């Protein structure tokens, strides 16, 4: 099967600093990559996605970088805020199926 | 309000007793999917549906059934639940193939004893 998301399980950052969450994937045929945020007790929430033919995509305070050479995906969060504390998952789409990583728990230190 | 709803939110049952977890979306989405979330394993896709009457197996379909008779509903059926199906289940929907912004429901925590 697919292998996604050799995340570091936890990450702590100081409020106001930038956060970088990393993800590795195994299937070079994946079409799309997506980042989700999951707060405690809630379902995952879409953050940003990127097609496999792109290297970078920016959203509001977030940037996703895709390095297909080394099969690596990262999510950068600028000026991290306490509300960013959550578990972050990367996911890849192949055909009509989705494969999620194991997630990184981000803690923002005030 | 655009949303995905699941019922029940919590369920404790016994081995072998058939159960159904309902999922409904009000966004006219074509694509719907079920996931289970287990500690250390992330989310794993159980089944998905591209449209009414079209369903396909995901990564971990064993022990589950689904149906898609109406566009808005996508129930998950456990014909004979076993303890290894104790998990947190999420339903999700998106506009359709090519649109990957999935909206997730609040989750159903299932315990099978």
JSON list of C-alpha atoms in Angstrom, two decimals, chain A residues 1-2 31-34 36 38 41-46 49 51 87 89 91 93-103, chain B residues 9 31 33 35 37 40-45 48 50 57-59 88 90 94 97-107:
[
{"chain": "A", "resi": 1, "resn": "UNK", "atom": "CA", "xyz": [0.00, 0.00, 0.00]},
{"chain": "A", "resi": 2, "resn": "UNK", "atom": "CA", "xyz": [0.87, 3.65, 0.06]},
{"chain": "A", "resi": 31, "resn": "UNK", "atom": "CA", "xyz": [-1.71, 13.58, -8.30]},
{"chain": "A", "resi": 32, "resn": "UNK", "atom": "CA", "xyz": [-2.40, 15.86, -5.41]},
{"chain": "A", "resi": 33, "resn": "UNK", "atom": "CA", "xyz": [-1.21, 16.59, -1.92]},
{"chain": "A", "resi": 34, "resn": "UNK", "atom": "CA", "xyz": [-3.26, 18.11, 0.83]},
{"chain": "A", "resi": 36, "resn": "UNK", "atom": "CA", "xyz": [-5.28, 19.14, 7.04]},
{"chain": "A", "resi": 38, "resn": "UNK", "atom": "CA", "xyz": [-7.27, 18.63, 13.28]},
{"chain": "A", "resi": 41, "resn": "UNK", "atom": "CA", "xyz": [-12.32, 16.60, 19.40]},
{"chain": "A", "resi": 42, "resn": "UNK", "atom": "CA", "xyz": [-12.99, 17.74, 15.84]},
{"chain": "A", "resi": 43, "resn": "UNK", "atom": "CA", "xyz": [-12.75, 16.38, 12.34]},
{"chain": "A", "resi": 44, "resn": "UNK", "atom": "CA", "xyz": [-9.85, 17.33, 10.07]},
{"chain": "A", "resi": 45, "resn": "UNK", "atom": "CA", "xyz": [-10.11, 20.70, 8.37]},
{"chain": "A", "resi": 46, "resn": "UNK", "atom": "CA", "xyz": [-8.67, 21.44, 4.93]},
{"chain": "A", "resi": 49, "resn": "UNK", "atom": "CA", "xyz": [-3.47, 21.64, -1.38]},
{"chain": "A", "resi": 51, "resn": "UNK", "atom": "CA", "xyz": [-0.97, 19.62, -7.51]},
{"chain": "A", "resi": 87, "resn": "UNK", "atom": "CA", "xyz": [-2.42, 17.95, 14.76]},
{"chain": "A", "resi": 89, "resn": "UNK", "atom": "CA", "xyz": [-1.78, 15.71, 8.54]},
{"chain": "A", "resi": 91, "resn": "UNK", "atom": "CA", "xyz": [-2.43, 13.40, 2.57]},
{"chain": "A", "resi": 93, "resn": "UNK", "atom": "CA", "xyz": [-4.46, 11.56, -3.61]},
{"chain": "A", "resi": 94, "resn": "UNK", "atom": "CA", "xyz": [-3.94, 8.77, -6.12]},
{"chain": "A", "resi": 95, "resn": "UNK", "atom": "CA", "xyz": [-6.86, 8.19, -8.43]},
{"chain": "A", "resi": 96, "resn": "UNK", "atom": "CA", "xyz": [-9.88, 8.65, -6.20]},
{"chain": "A", "resi": 97, "resn": "UNK", "atom": "CA", "xyz": [-8.25, 7.41, -3.03]},
{"chain": "A", "resi": 98, "resn": "UNK", "atom": "CA", "xyz": [-6.65, 9.32, -0.22]},
{"chain": "A", "resi": 99, "resn": "UNK", "atom": "CA", "xyz": [-3.74, 8.26, 1.95]},
{"chain": "A", "resi": 100, "resn": "UNK", "atom": "CA", "xyz": [-3.01, 10.14, 5.14]},
{"chain": "A", "resi": 101, "resn": "UNK", "atom": "CA", "xyz": [0.15, 10.44, 7.16]},
{"chain": "A", "resi": 102, "resn": "UNK", "atom": "CA", "xyz": [0.28, 9.83, 10.89]},
{"chain": "A", "resi": 103, "resn": "UNK", "atom": "CA", "xyz": [0.30, 13.50, 11.79]},
{"chain": "B", "resi": 9, "resn": "UNK", "atom": "CA", "xyz": [-21.40, 10.59, 17.89]},
{"chain": "B", "resi": 31, "resn": "UNK", "atom": "CA", "xyz": [-17.74, 12.45, -3.51]},
{"chain": "B", "resi": 33, "resn": "UNK", "atom": "CA", "xyz": [-15.85, 8.82, 1.98]},
{"chain": "B", "resi": 35, "resn": "UNK", "atom": "CA", "xyz": [-12.21, 6.97, 7.32]},
{"chain": "B", "resi": 37, "resn": "UNK", "atom": "CA", "xyz": [-8.60, 7.06, 12.81]},
{"chain": "B", "resi": 40, "resn": "UNK", "atom": "CA", "xyz": [-0.27, 6.09, 15.52]},
{"chain": "B", "resi": 41, "resn": "UNK", "atom": "CA", "xyz": [-1.94, 5.15, 12.23]},
{"chain": "B", "resi": 42, "resn": "UNK", "atom": "CA", "xyz": [-3.48, 8.40, 11.08]},
{"chain": "B", "resi": 43, "resn": "UNK", "atom": "CA", "xyz": [-6.62, 8.26, 8.99]},
{"chain": "B", "resi": 44, "resn": "UNK", "atom": "CA", "xyz": [-7.25, 5.29, 6.76]},
{"chain": "B", "resi": 45, "resn": "UNK", "atom": "CA", "xyz": [-9.84, 5.27, 4.03]},
{"chain": "B", "resi": 48, "resn": "UNK", "atom": "CA", "xyz": [-15.56, 6.00, -0.93]},
{"chain": "B", "resi": 50, "resn": "UNK", "atom": "CA", "xyz": [-17.94, 8.95, -6.53]},
{"chain": "B", "resi": 57, "resn": "UNK", "atom": "CA", "xyz": [-13.09, 0.03, -1.51]},
{"chain": "B", "resi": 58, "resn": "UNK", "atom": "CA", "xyz": [-10.48, 2.12, 0.17]},
{"chain": "B", "resi": 59, "resn": "UNK", "atom": "CA", "xyz": [-7.45, 0.90, 2.03]},
{"chain": "B", "resi": 88, "resn": "UNK", "atom": "CA", "xyz": [-12.89, 6.95, 15.67]},
{"chain": "B", "resi": 90, "resn": "UNK", "atom": "CA", "xyz": [-15.03, 10.18, 10.11]},
{"chain": "B", "resi": 94, "resn": "UNK", "atom": "CA", "xyz": [-16.16, 16.96, -1.52]},
{"chain": "B", "resi": 97, "resn": "UNK", "atom": "CA", "xyz": [-13.29, 14.01, -8.54]},
{"chain": "B", "resi": 98, "resn": "UNK", "atom": "CA", "xyz": [-10.65, 16.65, -9.06]},
{"chain": "B", "resi": 99, "resn": "UNK", "atom": "CA", "xyz": [-11.75, 18.71, -6.08]},
{"chain": "B", "resi": 100, "resn": "UNK", "atom": "CA", "xyz": [-9.82, 17.60, -3.04]},
{"chain": "B", "resi": 101, "resn": "UNK", "atom": "CA", "xyz": [-11.15, 19.93, -0.43]},
{"chain": "B", "resi": 102, "resn": "UNK", "atom": "CA", "xyz": [-12.90, 17.39, 1.73]},
{"chain": "B", "resi": 103, "resn": "UNK", "atom": "CA", "xyz": [-15.26, 18.49, 4.47]},
{"chain": "B", "resi": 104, "resn": "UNK", "atom": "CA", "xyz": [-15.20, 16.20, 7.46]},
{"chain": "B", "resi": 105, "resn": "UNK", "atom": "CA", "xyz": [-17.93, 15.35, 9.91]},
{"chain": "B", "resi": 106, "resn": "UNK", "atom": "CA", "xyz": [-17.41, 15.61, 13.68]},
{"chain": "B", "resi": 107, "resn": "UNK", "atom": "CA", "xyz": [-16.57, 11.94, 14.09]}
]
